[in-house]
JSON list of C-alpha atoms in Angstrom, two decimals:
[
{"chain": "B", "resi": 1, "resn": "UNK", "atom": "CA", "xyz": [241.90, -29.37, -4.82]},
{"chain": "B", "resi": 2, "resn": "UNK", "atom": "CA", "xyz": [245.32, -29.40, -3.20]},
{"chain": "B", "resi": 3, "resn": "UNK", "atom": "CA", "xyz": [245.66, -30.31, 0.45]},
{"chain": "B", "resi": 4, "resn": "UNK", "atom": "CA", "xyz": [247.63, -27.50, 2.10]},
{"chain": "B", "resi": 5, "resn": "UNK", "atom": "CA", "xyz": [247.59, -28.94, 5.61]},
{"chain": "B", "resi": 6, "resn": "UNK", "atom": "CA", "xyz": [250.96, -29.53, 7.16]},
{"chain": "B", "resi": 7, "resn": "UNK", "atom": "CA", "xyz": [251.37, -32.67, 9.17]},
{"chain": "B", "resi": 8, "resn": "UNK", "atom": "CA", "xyz": [252.75, -31.79, 12.57]},
{"chain": "B", "resi": 9, "resn": "UNK", "atom": "CA", "xyz": [255.05, -34.30, 14.15]},
{"chain": "B", "resi": 10, "resn": "UNK", "atom": "CA", "xyz": [255.63, -34.26, 17.87]},
{"chain": "B", "resi": 11, "resn": "UNK", "atom": "CA", "xyz": [259.01, -32.84, 18.75]},
{"chain": "B", "resi": 12, "resn": "UNK", "atom": "CA", "xyz": [261.17, -35.05, 20.88]},
{"chain": "B", "resi": 13, "resn": "UNK", "atom": "CA", "xyz": [263.70, -33.77, 23.34]},
{"chain": "B", "resi": 14, "resn": "UNK", "atom": "CA", "xyz": [267.15, -34.78, 22.11]},
{"chain": "B", "resi": 15, "resn": "UNK", "atom": "CA", "xyz": [268.97, -37.34, 24.27]},
{"chain": "B", "resi": 16, "resn": "UNK", "atom": "CA", "xyz": [271.48, -36.12, 26.85]},
{"chain": "B", "resi": 17, "resn": "UNK", "atom": "CA", "xyz": [274.67, -34.68, 25.26]},
{"chain": "B", "resi": 18, "resn": "UNK", "atom": "CA", "xyz": [273.30, -35.24, 21.73]},
{"chain": "B", "resi": 19, "resn": "UNK", "atom": "CA", "xyz": [274.81, -35.86, 19.27]},
{"chain": "B", "resi": 20, "resn": "UNK", "atom": "CA", "xyz": [277.54, -37.26, 21.56]},
{"chain": "B", "resi": 21, "resn": "UNK", "atom": "CA", "xyz": [277.17, -40.62, 23.29]},
{"chain": "B", "resi": 22, "resn": "UNK", "atom": "CA", "xyz": [279.33, -41.72, 26.24]},
{"chain": "B", "resi": 23, "resn": "UNK", "atom": "CA", "xyz": [279.39, -45.26, 27.64]},
{"chain": "B", "resi": 24, "resn": "UNK", "atom": "CA", "xyz": [281.36, -46.83, 30.50]},
{"chain": "B", "resi": 25, "resn": "UNK", "atom": "CA", "xyz": [282.23, -50.51, 30.04]},
{"chain": "B", "resi": 26, "resn": "UNK", "atom": "CA", "xyz": [283.95, -52.59, 32.74]},
{"chain": "B", "resi": 27, "resn": "UNK", "atom": "CA", "xyz": [286.72, -54.53, 31.00]},
{"chain": "B", "resi": 28, "resn": "UNK", "atom": "CA", "xyz": [288.42, -56.06, 34.05]},
{"chain": "B", "resi": 29, "resn": "UNK", "atom": "CA", "xyz": [287.27, -56.64, 37.61]},
{"chain": "B", "resi": 30, "resn": "UNK", "atom": "CA", "xyz": [284.47, -58.28, 39.57]},
{"chain": "B", "resi": 31, "resn": "UNK", "atom": "CA", "xyz": [281.77, -56.76, 37.36]},
{"chain": "B", "resi": 32, "resn": "UNK", "atom": "CA", "xyz": [283.39, -57.49, 34.00]},
{"chain": "B", "resi": 33, "resn": "UNK", "atom": "CA", "xyz": [281.05, -56.79, 31.07]},
{"chain": "B", "resi": 34, "resn": "UNK", "atom": "CA", "xyz": [278.90, -54.27, 32.99]},
{"chain": "B", "resi": 35, "resn": "UNK", "atom": "CA", "xyz": [277.98, -51.40, 30.68]},
{"chain": "B", "resi": 36, "resn": "UNK", "atom": "CA", "xyz": [276.31, -48.08, 31.46]},
{"chain": "B", "resi": 37, "resn": "UNK", "atom": "CA", "xyz": [275.46, -45.11, 29.27]},
{"chain": "B", "resi": 38, "resn": "UNK", "atom": "CA", "xyz": [276.27, -41.72, 30.82]},
{"chain": "B", "resi": 39, "resn": "UNK", "atom": "CA", "xyz": [272.96, -39.86, 30.91]},
{"chain": "B", "resi": 40, "resn": "UNK", "atom": "CA", "xyz": [273.65, -36.84, 33.13]},
{"chain": "B", "resi": 41, "resn": "UNK", "atom": "CA", "xyz": [276.15, -34.00, 33.39]},
{"chain": "B", "resi": 42, "resn": "UNK", "atom": "CA", "xyz": [277.89, -35.51, 36.42]},
{"chain": "B", "resi": 43, "resn": "UNK", "atom": "CA", "xyz": [278.19, -39.26, 37.03]},
{"chain": "B", "resi": 44, "resn": "UNK", "atom": "CA", "xyz": [279.77, -40.38, 40.32]},
{"chain": "B", "resi": 45, "resn": "UNK", "atom": "CA", "xyz": [281.71, -43.64, 40.23]},
{"chain": "B", "resi": 46, "resn": "UNK", "atom": "CA", "xyz": [282.21, -45.41, 43.54]},
{"chain": "B", "resi": 47, "resn": "UNK", "atom": "CA", "xyz": [281.36, -48.23, 45.92]},
{"chain": "B", "resi": 48, "resn": "UNK", "atom": "CA", "xyz": [278.44, -46.49, 47.69]},
{"chain": "B", "resi": 49, "resn": "UNK", "atom": "CA", "xyz": [274.97, -47.67, 46.78]},
{"chain": "B", "resi": 50, "resn": "UNK", "atom": "CA", "xyz": [274.04, -44.09, 45.86]},
{"chain": "B", "resi": 51, "resn": "UNK", "atom": "CA", "xyz": [276.90, -43.78, 43.33]},
{"chain": "B", "resi": 52, "resn": "UNK", "atom": "CA", "xyz": [275.63, -43.40, 39.78]},
{"chain": "B", "resi": 53, "resn": "UNK", "atom": "CA", "xyz": [278.03, -46.13, 38.57]},
{"chain": "B", "resi": 54, "resn": "UNK", "atom": "CA", "xyz": [278.42, -48.48, 41.53]},
{"chain": "B", "resi": 55, "resn": "UNK", "atom": "CA", "xyz": [281.39, -50.88, 41.60]},
{"chain": "B", "resi": 56, "resn": "UNK", "atom": "CA", "xyz": [281.69, -53.89, 43.89]},
{"chain": "B", "resi": 57, "resn": "UNK", "atom": "CA", "xyz": [285.41, -53.45, 44.59]},
{"chain": "B", "resi": 58, "resn": "UNK", "atom": "CA", "xyz": [286.85, -53.11, 48.12]},
{"chain": "B", "resi": 59, "resn": "UNK", "atom": "CA", "xyz": [289.66, -50.91, 46.74]},
{"chain": "B", "resi": 60, "resn": "UNK", "atom": "CA", "xyz": [287.21, -48.35, 45.35]},
{"chain": "B", "resi": 61, "resn": "UNK", "atom": "CA", "xyz": [286.16, -45.48, 47.62]},
{"chain": "B", "resi": 62, "resn": "UNK", "atom": "CA", "xyz": [282.49, -44.70, 48.24]},
{"chain": "B", "resi": 63, "resn": "UNK", "atom": "CA", "xyz": [282.75, -41.63, 45.98]},
{"chain": "B", "resi": 64, "resn": "UNK", "atom": "CA", "xyz": [285.91, -42.43, 44.04]},
{"chain": "B", "resi": 65, "resn": "UNK", "atom": "CA", "xyz": [285.73, -40.24, 40.94]},
{"chain": "B", "resi": 66, "resn": "UNK", "atom": "CA", "xyz": [283.25, -38.42, 38.74]},
{"chain": "B", "resi": 67, "resn": "UNK", "atom": "CA", "xyz": [282.69, -38.18, 35.00]},
{"chain": "B", "resi": 68, "resn": "UNK", "atom": "CA", "xyz": [281.62, -34.70, 33.91]},
{"chain": "B", "resi": 69, "resn": "UNK", "atom": "CA", "xyz": [280.13, -34.07, 30.47]},
{"chain": "B", "resi": 70, "resn": "UNK", "atom": "CA", "xyz": [279.93, -30.60, 28.97]},
{"chain": "B", "resi": 71, "resn": "UNK", "atom": "CA", "xyz": [278.87, -30.82, 25.33]},
{"chain": "B", "resi": 72, "resn": "UNK", "atom": "CA", "xyz": [281.58, -32.62, 23.40]},
{"chain": "B", "resi": 73, "resn": "UNK", "atom": "CA", "xyz": [284.03, -32.57, 26.34]},
{"chain": "B", "resi": 74, "resn": "UNK", "atom": "CA", "xyz": [284.14, -35.43, 28.82]},
{"chain": "B", "resi": 75, "resn": "UNK", "atom": "CA", "xyz": [286.42, -35.20, 31.87]},
{"chain": "B", "resi": 76, "resn": "UNK", "atom": "CA", "xyz": [287.21, -37.38, 34.87]},
{"chain": "B", "resi": 77, "resn": "UNK", "atom": "CA", "xyz": [287.47, -35.67, 38.25]},
{"chain": "B", "resi": 78, "resn": "UNK", "atom": "CA", "xyz": [289.43, -37.54, 40.95]},
{"chain": "B", "resi": 79, "resn": "UNK", "atom": "CA", "xyz": [287.49, -37.01, 44.18]},
{"chain": "B", "resi": 80, "resn": "UNK", "atom": "CA", "xyz": [290.38, -37.59, 46.58]},
{"chain": "B", "resi": 81, "resn": "UNK", "atom": "CA", "xyz": [289.94, -41.37, 46.74]},
{"chain": "B", "resi": 82, "resn": "UNK", "atom": "CA", "xyz": [292.14, -43.42, 49.05]},
{"chain": "B", "resi": 83, "resn": "UNK", "atom": "CA", "xyz": [293.68, -45.63, 46.34]},
{"chain": "B", "resi": 84, "resn": "UNK", "atom": "CA", "xyz": [293.72, -43.14, 43.46]},
{"chain": "B", "resi": 85, "resn": "UNK", "atom": "CA", "xyz": [292.58, -43.24, 39.85]},
{"chain": "B", "resi": 86, "resn": "UNK", "atom": "CA", "xyz": [294.61, -43.90, 36.71]},
{"chain": "B", "resi": 87, "resn": "UNK", "atom": "CA", "xyz": [293.84, -43.02, 33.09]},
{"chain": "B", "resi": 88, "resn": "UNK", "atom": "CA", "xyz": [295.81, -45.13, 30.61]},
{"chain": "B", "resi": 89, "resn": "UNK", "atom": "CA", "xyz": [298.25, -46.15, 33.39]},
{"chain": "B", "resi": 90, "resn": "UNK", "atom": "CA", "xyz": [298.93, -42.52, 34.44]},
{"chain": "B", "resi": 91, "resn": "UNK", "atom": "CA", "xyz": [297.88, -41.48, 37.92]},
{"chain": "B", "resi": 92, "resn": "UNK", "atom": "CA", "xyz": [295.39, -38.64, 38.13]},
{"chain": "B", "resi": 93, "resn": "UNK", "atom": "CA", "xyz": [296.39, -36.18, 40.89]},
{"chain": "B", "resi": 94, "resn": "UNK", "atom": "CA", "xyz": [293.81, -35.90, 43.69]},
{"chain": "B", "resi": 95, "resn": "UNK", "atom": "CA", "xyz": [291.08, -33.31, 43.24]},
{"chain": "B", "resi": 96, "resn": "UNK", "atom": "CA", "xyz": [291.99, -32.62, 39.61]},
{"chain": "B", "resi": 97, "resn": "UNK", "atom": "CA", "xyz": [290.20, -33.15, 36.31]},
{"chain": "B", "resi": 98, "resn": "UNK", "atom": "CA", "xyz": [291.58, -34.89, 33.21]},
{"chain": "B", "resi": 99, "resn": "UNK", "atom": "CA", "xyz": [290.00, -34.89, 29.78]},
{"chain": "B", "resi": 100, "resn": "UNK", "atom": "CA", "xyz": [288.83, -38.29, 28.57]},
{"chain": "B", "resi": 101, "resn": "UNK", "atom": "CA", "xyz": [288.88, -39.58, 25.02]},
{"chain": "B", "resi": 102, "resn": "UNK", "atom": "CA", "xyz": [287.36, -42.55, 23.22]},
{"chain": "B", "resi": 103, "resn": "UNK", "atom": "CA", "xyz": [288.87, -45.88, 24.40]},
{"chain": "B", "resi": 104, "resn": "UNK", "atom": "CA", "xyz": [290.63, -44.39, 27.45]},
{"chain": "B", "resi": 105, "resn": "UNK", "atom": "CA", "xyz": [291.05, -46.99, 30.20]},
{"chain": "B", "resi": 106, "resn": "UNK", "atom": "CA", "xyz": [290.26, -45.81, 33.74]},
{"chain": "B", "resi": 107, "resn": "UNK", "atom": "CA", "xyz": [291.59, -47.86, 36.66]},
{"chain": "B", "resi": 108, "resn": "UNK", "atom": "CA", "xyz": [289.78, -47.59, 39.99]},
{"chain": "B", "resi": 109, "resn": "UNK", "atom": "CA", "xyz": [291.02, -50.09, 42.57]},
{"chain": "B", "resi": 110, "resn": "UNK", "atom": "CA", "xyz": [291.22, -53.47, 40.83]},
{"chain": "B", "resi": 111, "resn": "UNK", "atom": "CA", "xyz": [288.54, -52.48, 38.30]},
{"chain": "B", "resi": 112, "resn": "UNK", "atom": "CA", "xyz": [289.33, -51.21, 34.81]},
{"chain": "B", "resi": 113, "resn": "UNK", "atom": "CA", "xyz": [286.67, -49.29, 32.91]},
{"chain": "B", "resi": 114, "resn": "UNK", "atom": "CA", "xyz": [286.83, -48.19, 29.27]},
{"chain": "B", "resi": 115, "resn": "UNK", "atom": "CA", "xyz": [285.17, -45.01, 28.00]},
{"chain": "B", "resi": 116, "resn": "UNK", "atom": "CA", "xyz": [283.44, -45.42, 24.68]},
{"chain": "B", "resi": 117, "resn": "UNK", "atom": "CA", "xyz": [282.36, -42.26, 22.94]},
{"chain": "B", "resi": 118, "resn": "UNK", "atom": "CA", "xyz": [280.96, -41.33, 19.58]},
{"chain": "B", "resi": 119, "resn": "UNK", "atom": "CA", "xyz": [278.55, -39.21, 17.62]},
{"chain": "B", "resi": 120, "resn": "UNK", "atom": "CA", "xyz": [275.28, -40.20, 16.11]},
{"chain": "B", "resi": 121, "resn": "UNK", "atom": "CA", "xyz": [272.76, -38.64, 13.83]},
{"chain": "B", "resi": 122, "resn": "UNK", "atom": "CA", "xyz": [269.09, -39.24, 14.29]},
{"chain": "B", "resi": 123, "resn": "UNK", "atom": "CA", "xyz": [267.53, -41.48, 11.70]},
{"chain": "B", "resi": 124, "resn": "UNK", "atom": "CA", "xyz": [264.95, -39.68, 9.59]},
{"chain": "B", "resi": 125, "resn": "UNK", "atom": "CA", "xyz": [261.92, -41.73, 8.65]},
{"chain": "B", "resi": 126, "resn": "UNK", "atom": "CA", "xyz": [260.83, -41.12, 5.10]},
{"chain": "B", "resi": 127, "resn": "UNK", "atom": "CA", "xyz": [257.14, -41.32, 4.31]}
]
């Protein structure tokens, strides 16, 4: 007799922005080596305790800038900060958005943050 039962596996919700992964890594500044994966559509970077990516830098505004993820597109929105934001040594005009790419360096105050991005495919377990 042949077993015709199908084994049902629980379906998992794919991770945010799957199959794209975005990570912020501090490369220079007081919090060098801090790393954070972007896990929501809008991530506020700033000095305030309620910022999603909080930086201990007196030159960073409370709500300095924001990373926005829409599928495979990642942009930085300058939120009108006092000291400005630079991407790869180019100043981002206040209240505008600039597309980010893998290995872009974002300067906020005296802190430099690198965006790491990539794609992944889910590993399939074979029985």
